[in-house]
Amino acid sequence: MRMSADLRDLFLYEAFLYYNPLLLVALMIWLWGVNLWVFAQSSVNYAKVFDLAQTHLSHRDIWRCATWLTLIVPTSMTAYLYLYSHGEVSLAASQPVLLYAVLLMILFSPFDMFYISSRFYFLRTVWRIILPLQAITFPDFFLADIFTSMSKVFSDLERSVCRMVNRQVATIAWFEADSICGSHSIAIPLALVFPYLCRFFQCLRQYKDTKEKTCLLNALKYSTAVPVIFLSALKYHVFPEQWVSFYRPLWLISSVINSLYSFYWDIKRDWDLSILTRIFMFKNPSIWTNLLYGQNWVFYWVLGSNLVLRCTWTYKLSAHLRHNYLTVFAIAALEILRRWQWVFFRVENEWNKMTSKQNLEMSSDMPSEGDRLLDSSNHTV
């Protein structure tokens, strides 16, 4: 309370920087558990879609992980704020470092604990995303798509780790915008664009394997995010009049193109709108089935909310718009909610493709009526 208003805002902003990406990760895990619960209630065999082992995590296991993360992240943040406000600066600075270190050790632990098979499945998929040197599978590009919705998380993680490595936690060294970990750092747009580049190269790899032109059109979609990110970052590296007269109009045009192209691809390629609400036809009668299955409002809600959130998505990709960290956090959370909604229909669409292909193969293997009649003439009575 002895701080000035500006200094207090910077202090809270720094604390929020270290912990908000982990809170968004926790939100994504909670929502993924909801996705799995809905799949388990419906006819969608998500384990087969993702080629999961028999020991894969259920929605209850996912929620258990989310619960622990939801508990320890606010606890560490509270300890940071309490220790800093009571003059224990060095102890306060150790809180986010300790939290990040523990989470990394759990994720990479080689010991048979904390769902080792699921952790290694996740890490293998991440490795395949970073280096798409092999044929792209559905889990590969599915997780990469989720990562594009979490680009703000990667950006904040990069800035947090930068300050930890350079010993700037709980100090004023990073207040200078042009410092190595400042708000004008070139590493920010690089971290933002990285998930899109991974997805871009995945599309090129798919085209190499399949020769389908839709892969190139999909790659073009991800490439439209690149000018949005870097034109925004240019604001801090050009004269103000250049930004207003030239670069900002280009940024606005690229933002509109990216939002509308992505929205079109969602409804035209990723989803099958003819079966938009079949995912909510549960095996056992449920209030959710009555509320969601076959309802027109679900159709309009999905289209409308996806379009609006695709447009606001540009906000979190643009570093020059990050004046209010709470607003940015809210928009990043809304993007995660949009992706959670997208997951239902994307996985169901993939499951329907798999079952249709299996049915087609079974029908082609069955002999026709004419073949059966010809074959019967060879029988002796």
Coordinates of C-alpha atoms in Angstrom, one line a residue:
M1 CA 0.0 0.0 0.0
R2 CA 3.0 2.3 0.4
M3 CA 3.7 2.0 -3.4
S4 CA 2.5 4.6 -5.8
A5 CA -0.4 3.6 -8.1
D6 CA 1.8 3.2 -11.1
L7 CA 4.4 1.1 -9.2
R8 CA 1.7 -1.0 -7.7
D9 CA 0.2 -1.8 -11.1
L10 CA 3.7 -2.8 -12.4
F11 CA 4.2 -5.0 -9.3
L12 CA 0.8 -6.8 -9.8
Y13 CA 1.5 -7.0 -13.5
E14 CA 4.8 -8.8 -12.9
A15 CA 3.2 -11.2 -10.5
F16 CA 0.4 -11.9 -12.9
L17 CA 2.9 -12.5 -15.8
Y18 CA 4.4 -15.5 -14.0
Y19 CA 1.2 -17.1 -13.0
N20 CA -1.4 -16.3 -15.7
P21 CA 0.0 -18.7 -18.3
L22 CA -0.3 -21.6 -15.8
L23 CA -3.8 -20.6 -14.9
L24 CA -4.7 -20.7 -18.6
V25 CA -3.1 -24.2 -18.9
A26 CA -5.2 -25.3 -15.9
L27 CA -8.3 -24.0 -17.7
M28 CA -7.4 -25.9 -20.8
I29 CA -7.0 -29.1 -18.8
W30 CA -10.3 -28.7 -17.1
L31 CA -12.1 -28.1 -20.4
W32 CA -10.3 -31.1 -22.0
G33 CA -11.7 -33.2 -19.2
V34 CA -15.2 -32.0 -20.1
N35 CA -14.5 -32.9 -23.8
L36 CA -13.6 -36.4 -22.7
W37 CA -16.6 -36.7 -20.5
V38 CA -19.0 -35.8 -23.4
F39 CA -17.2 -38.2 -25.7
A40 CA -17.6 -41.0 -23.2
Q41 CA -21.4 -40.3 -22.9
S42 CA -21.8 -40.2 -26.7
S43 CA -20.9 -42.7 -29.5
V44 CA -17.5 -41.0 -30.3
N45 CA -14.6 -43.4 -29.5
Y46 CA -12.0 -40.8 -28.8
A47 CA -9.4 -43.4 -27.7
K48 CA -9.5 -44.8 -31.2
V49 CA -9.4 -41.4 -32.8
F50 CA -6.2 -40.5 -30.9
D51 CA -4.8 -44.1 -31.0
L52 CA -4.6 -44.2 -27.2
A53 CA -3.5 -47.1 -25.1
Q54 CA -5.9 -49.0 -22.8
T55 CA -4.3 -47.1 -19.9
H56 CA -5.1 -43.7 -21.2
L57 CA -6.3 -41.0 -18.8
S58 CA -10.1 -40.8 -18.3
H59 CA -11.9 -37.5 -17.7
R60 CA -11.6 -38.0 -14.0
D61 CA -7.8 -38.4 -14.2
I62 CA -7.7 -35.2 -16.3
W63 CA -9.8 -33.3 -13.7
R64 CA -7.5 -34.6 -10.9
C65 CA -4.5 -33.1 -12.7
A66 CA -6.4 -29.8 -13.2
T67 CA -7.4 -29.7 -9.6
W68 CA -3.8 -29.9 -8.4
L69 CA -2.6 -27.3 -10.8
T70 CA -5.5 -25.0 -9.8
L71 CA -4.5 -25.3 -6.2
I72 CA -0.8 -24.9 -6.4
V73 CA -0.6 -22.0 -8.8
P74 CA -2.8 -19.6 -6.7
T75 CA -1.0 -20.8 -3.6
S76 CA 2.4 -19.9 -5.1
M77 CA 1.1 -16.6 -6.3
T78 CA -0.3 -15.7 -2.9
A79 CA 3.1 -16.6 -1.3
Y80 CA 4.8 -14.4 -3.8
L81 CA 2.6 -11.4 -3.1
Y82 CA 2.7 -11.9 0.7
L83 CA 6.5 -12.3 0.9
Y84 CA 7.1 -9.3 -1.4
S85 CA 4.8 -7.1 0.5
H86 CA 6.5 -8.0 3.8
G87 CA 10.0 -7.2 2.5
E88 CA 11.1 -10.7 1.9
V89 CA 12.1 -10.0 -1.7
S90 CA 14.5 -12.9 -2.2
L91 CA 12.0 -15.4 -0.9
A92 CA 9.3 -13.9 -3.0
A93 CA 11.5 -14.2 -6.1
S94 CA 12.0 -17.9 -5.4
Q95 CA 8.3 -18.8 -5.5
P96 CA 7.6 -18.7 -9.3
V97 CA 11.1 -20.2 -10.0
L98 CA 10.4 -23.1 -7.6
L99 CA 6.9 -23.6 -9.1
Y100 CA 8.2 -23.8 -12.7
A101 CA 11.0 -26.1 -11.7
V102 CA 8.7 -28.5 -9.9
L103 CA 6.3 -28.6 -12.9
L104 CA 9.1 -29.3 -15.3
M105 CA 10.5 -32.1 -13.2
I106 CA 7.1 -33.7 -13.0
L107 CA 6.6 -33.4 -16.8
F108 CA 10.0 -34.9 -17.7
S109 CA 10.4 -37.3 -14.8
P110 CA 11.5 -40.7 -16.1
F111 CA 10.1 -42.5 -13.0
D112 CA 6.9 -44.5 -13.1
M113 CA 4.7 -41.9 -11.4
F114 CA 2.4 -39.1 -12.3
Y115 CA 0.9 -41.0 -15.4
I116 CA 4.2 -41.7 -17.0
S117 CA 2.7 -43.3 -20.2
S118 CA 0.4 -40.3 -20.8
R119 CA 3.3 -37.8 -20.1
F120 CA 5.5 -39.5 -22.6
Y121 CA 2.7 -39.7 -25.2
F122 CA 2.3 -36.0 -24.8
L123 CA 6.0 -35.3 -25.1
R124 CA 6.4 -37.5 -28.1
T125 CA 3.6 -35.7 -29.8
V126 CA 5.1 -32.3 -29.0
W127 CA 8.4 -33.5 -30.5
R128 CA 6.7 -34.6 -33.6
I129 CA 5.0 -31.2 -33.8
I130 CA 8.3 -29.3 -33.5
L131 CA 10.1 -31.6 -36.0
P132 CA 7.5 -32.9 -38.6
L133 CA 9.9 -35.3 -40.2
Q134 CA 7.4 -38.1 -40.4
A135 CA 3.9 -38.6 -41.6
I136 CA 1.5 -36.3 -39.7
T137 CA -1.2 -38.1 -37.7
F138 CA -4.4 -36.7 -36.3
P139 CA -3.0 -36.3 -32.7
D140 CA -0.1 -34.3 -34.2
F141 CA -2.0 -31.6 -35.9
F142 CA -4.8 -31.7 -33.3
L143 CA -2.5 -30.8 -30.5
A144 CA -0.7 -28.3 -32.8
D145 CA -4.0 -26.6 -33.4
I146 CA -4.6 -26.3 -29.7
F147 CA -1.1 -24.8 -29.3
T148 CA -2.1 -22.0 -31.7
S149 CA -4.9 -21.0 -29.4
M150 CA -2.3 -20.9 -26.5
S151 CA 0.2 -18.7 -28.3
K152 CA -0.2 -16.0 -25.7
V153 CA 0.6 -18.7 -23.0
F154 CA 3.9 -19.5 -24.8
S155 CA 4.7 -15.8 -25.1
D156 CA 4.2 -15.2 -21.4
L157 CA 6.1 -18.3 -20.5
E158 CA 9.0 -17.1 -22.6
R159 CA 9.0 -13.7 -20.8
S160 CA 8.7 -15.4 -17.4
V161 CA 11.6 -17.8 -18.1
C162 CA 13.7 -14.9 -19.5
R163 CA 13.3 -12.9 -16.3
M164 CA 14.1 -16.0 -14.2
V165 CA 17.2 -16.8 -16.1
N166 CA 18.4 -13.1 -16.0
R167 CA 17.5 -12.8 -12.3
Q168 CA 15.0 -10.1 -12.8
V169 CA 12.2 -11.6 -10.8
A170 CA 10.9 -9.2 -8.1
T171 CA 13.2 -6.5 -9.4
I172 CA 12.7 -3.3 -11.4
A173 CA 15.4 -4.2 -13.9
W174 CA 12.8 -5.3 -16.5
F175 CA 10.7 -2.1 -16.2
E176 CA 12.7 -0.7 -19.1
A177 CA 10.7 -1.7 -22.2
D178 CA 13.9 -2.1 -24.4
S179 CA 15.7 -4.4 -21.9
I180 CA 16.4 -8.0 -22.8
C181 CA 13.1 -9.1 -21.1
G182 CA 11.2 -5.9 -21.8
S183 CA 7.8 -5.5 -23.5
H184 CA 9.6 -4.5 -26.8
S185 CA 11.7 -7.7 -27.1
I186 CA 11.8 -9.4 -30.4
A187 CA 11.3 -12.7 -28.6
I188 CA 7.6 -11.9 -28.0
P189 CA 6.5 -12.1 -31.6
L190 CA 8.8 -15.1 -32.1
A191 CA 7.1 -17.0 -29.3
L192 CA 3.7 -15.9 -30.6
V193 CA 4.3 -17.1 -34.1
F194 CA 6.1 -20.4 -33.3
P195 CA 2.9 -22.6 -33.0
Y196 CA 1.7 -21.2 -36.3
L197 CA 5.0 -22.0 -38.0
C198 CA 4.8 -25.6 -36.6
R199 CA 1.3 -26.0 -38.0
F200 CA 2.4 -24.4 -41.3
F201 CA 5.2 -27.0 -41.8
Q202 CA 2.9 -29.8 -40.8
C203 CA 0.6 -28.8 -43.7
L204 CA 3.6 -28.8 -46.1
R205 CA 4.6 -32.3 -44.8
Q206 CA 1.0 -33.5 -45.4
Y207 CA 1.1 -32.1 -48.9
K208 CA 4.4 -33.9 -49.6
D209 CA 2.8 -37.2 -48.4
T210 CA -0.7 -36.9 -50.0
K211 CA -0.4 -34.3 -52.8
E212 CA -3.7 -32.9 -51.8
K213 CA -4.1 -29.2 -52.6
T214 CA -6.2 -28.6 -49.5
C215 CA -3.0 -29.0 -47.5
L216 CA -1.5 -26.0 -49.2
L217 CA -4.7 -24.0 -48.6
N218 CA -4.5 -24.9 -45.0
A219 CA -0.8 -23.9 -44.8
L220 CA -1.9 -20.5 -46.3
K221 CA -4.4 -20.1 -43.5
Y222 CA -1.7 -20.4 -40.8
S223 CA 0.7 -18.2 -42.8
T224 CA -1.9 -15.3 -42.5
A225 CA -1.1 -15.1 -38.8
V226 CA 2.5 -14.1 -39.4
P227 CA 1.9 -10.6 -40.7
V228 CA -0.6 -9.9 -37.9
I229 CA 2.0 -10.7 -35.3
F230 CA 5.0 -9.0 -36.8
L231 CA 3.2 -5.9 -38.1
S232 CA 2.0 -5.4 -34.5
A233 CA 5.5 -5.8 -33.1
L234 CA 6.8 -3.2 -35.6
K235 CA 5.0 -0.4 -33.7
Y236 CA 7.8 -0.3 -31.2
H237 CA 10.5 -0.2 -33.8
V238 CA 9.3 2.5 -36.3
F239 CA 8.4 6.1 -36.1
P240 CA 4.9 6.9 -34.9
E241 CA 3.8 8.5 -38.1
Q242 CA 5.0 5.5 -40.1
W243 CA 3.0 3.2 -37.9
V244 CA -0.2 5.3 -38.3
S245 CA 0.0 6.0 -42.0
F246 CA 1.4 2.7 -43.3
Y247 CA 1.9 -0.2 -40.9
R248 CA -1.4 0.0 -38.9
P249 CA -3.6 -0.2 -42.1
L250 CA -1.6 -3.2 -43.2
W251 CA -2.0 -4.8 -39.7
L252 CA -5.8 -4.2 -39.9
I253 CA -6.1 -5.7 -43.3
S254 CA -4.0 -8.8 -42.4
S255 CA -6.1 -9.2 -39.2
V256 CA -9.4 -9.2 -41.1
I257 CA -8.0 -11.7 -43.7
N258 CA -6.7 -14.0 -40.9
S259 CA -9.9 -14.0 -38.9
L260 CA -12.3 -14.6 -41.8
Y261 CA -10.1 -17.2 -43.5
S262 CA -9.8 -19.1 -40.2
F263 CA -13.6 -18.9 -39.6
Y264 CA -14.2 -20.2 -43.1
W265 CA -11.9 -23.1 -42.6
D266 CA -13.5 -24.1 -39.3
I267 CA -17.0 -24.4 -40.7
K268 CA -16.1 -25.7 -44.2
R269 CA -13.2 -28.1 -43.5
D270 CA -12.8 -28.8 -39.8
W271 CA -16.5 -29.4 -39.0
D272 CA -19.4 -31.2 -40.7
L273 CA -22.3 -28.8 -40.2
S274 CA -24.9 -31.4 -41.1
I275 CA -24.2 -33.3 -37.9
L276 CA -23.4 -30.3 -35.7
T277 CA -25.3 -31.4 -32.6
R278 CA -25.1 -35.2 -32.9
I279 CA -22.2 -35.2 -30.4
F280 CA -24.8 -34.4 -27.7
M281 CA -26.9 -37.5 -28.3
F282 CA -25.8 -39.4 -25.2
K283 CA -26.1 -43.2 -24.7
N284 CA -28.3 -42.6 -21.6
P285 CA -31.1 -40.0 -21.5
S286 CA -29.8 -36.8 -19.9
I287 CA -30.9 -33.2 -19.4
W288 CA -27.9 -32.2 -21.6
T289 CA -29.3 -34.3 -24.4
N290 CA -32.7 -32.6 -24.2
L291 CA -31.0 -29.1 -24.0
L292 CA -28.4 -29.5 -26.7
Y293 CA -29.3 -32.3 -29.1
G294 CA -31.1 -31.3 -32.3
Q295 CA -31.5 -27.7 -31.1
N296 CA -31.2 -24.9 -33.7
W297 CA -29.9 -22.4 -31.2
V298 CA -26.7 -24.6 -30.8
F299 CA -26.1 -24.3 -34.5
Y300 CA -26.4 -20.5 -34.5
W301 CA -24.4 -20.1 -31.2
V302 CA -21.5 -22.1 -32.5
L303 CA -21.3 -20.1 -35.7
G304 CA -21.8 -16.7 -34.1
S305 CA -19.5 -17.3 -31.2
N306 CA -16.8 -18.8 -33.4
L307 CA -16.9 -15.8 -35.7
V308 CA -16.7 -13.2 -32.9
L309 CA -14.0 -15.0 -31.0
R310 CA -12.0 -15.5 -34.2
C311 CA -12.0 -11.7 -34.6
T312 CA -11.1 -10.9 -30.9
W313 CA -8.4 -13.6 -31.3
T314 CA -6.3 -10.9 -33.2
Y315 CA -6.1 -8.9 -29.9
K316 CA -4.0 -11.5 -28.1
L317 CA -1.7 -11.9 -31.2
S318 CA -0.9 -8.2 -31.2
A319 CA 1.7 -7.1 -28.8
H320 CA 0.9 -3.4 -29.2
L321 CA -2.7 -3.9 -27.8
R322 CA -1.6 -5.3 -24.5
H323 CA -2.1 -2.3 -22.3
N324 CA -4.5 -4.0 -19.8
Y325 CA -3.2 -7.4 -18.7
L326 CA -6.6 -8.4 -17.3
T327 CA -8.3 -7.7 -20.6
V328 CA -5.7 -9.7 -22.4
F329 CA -6.1 -12.6 -19.9
A330 CA -9.9 -12.6 -20.4
I331 CA -9.5 -12.7 -24.2
A332 CA -6.9 -15.5 -24.0
A333 CA -9.3 -17.4 -21.8
L334 CA -12.2 -16.8 -24.3
E335 CA -9.9 -18.2 -27.1
I336 CA -9.4 -21.3 -25.0
L337 CA -13.2 -21.6 -24.6
R338 CA -13.6 -21.2 -28.4
R339 CA -11.0 -24.0 -28.9
W340 CA -12.8 -26.2 -26.4
Q341 CA -16.0 -25.7 -28.4
W342 CA -14.1 -26.5 -31.6
V343 CA -12.8 -29.8 -30.2
F344 CA -16.3 -31.4 -29.9
F345 CA -17.0 -31.0 -33.6
R346 CA -13.5 -31.6 -34.9
V347 CA -13.1 -34.9 -33.1
E348 CA -16.7 -36.0 -34.0
N349 CA -16.0 -35.2 -37.6
E350 CA -12.8 -37.3 -37.6
W351 CA -14.7 -40.2 -35.9
N352 CA -17.4 -40.1 -38.6
K353 CA -14.7 -40.2 -41.3
M354 CA -13.1 -43.2 -39.7
T355 CA -16.4 -45.1 -39.3
S356 CA -17.5 -44.2 -42.9
K357 CA -14.2 -45.5 -44.2
Q358 CA -14.6 -48.7 -42.2
N359 CA -18.1 -49.2 -43.5
L360 CA -17.0 -48.7 -47.0
E361 CA -14.2 -51.2 -46.7
M362 CA -16.5 -53.8 -45.2
S363 CA -19.0 -53.3 -48.0
S364 CA -16.3 -53.7 -50.6
D365 CA -15.1 -56.9 -49.0
M366 CA -18.6 -58.5 -49.1
P367 CA -19.4 -60.4 -52.3
S368 CA -22.2 -59.0 -54.5
E369 CA -25.4 -60.9 -55.1
G370 CA -24.2 -61.8 -58.7
D371 CA -21.0 -63.2 -57.3
R372 CA -22.9 -65.3 -54.8
L373 CA -25.2 -66.7 -57.6
L374 CA -22.2 -67.6 -59.8
D375 CA -20.5 -69.2 -56.9
S376 CA -23.5 -71.3 -56.1
S377 CA -23.4 -72.9 -59.6
N378 CA -20.1 -74.6 -58.6
H379 CA -21.8 -76.4 -55.7
T380 CA -22.7 -80.0 -56.1
V381 CA -26.1 -81.1 -54.8

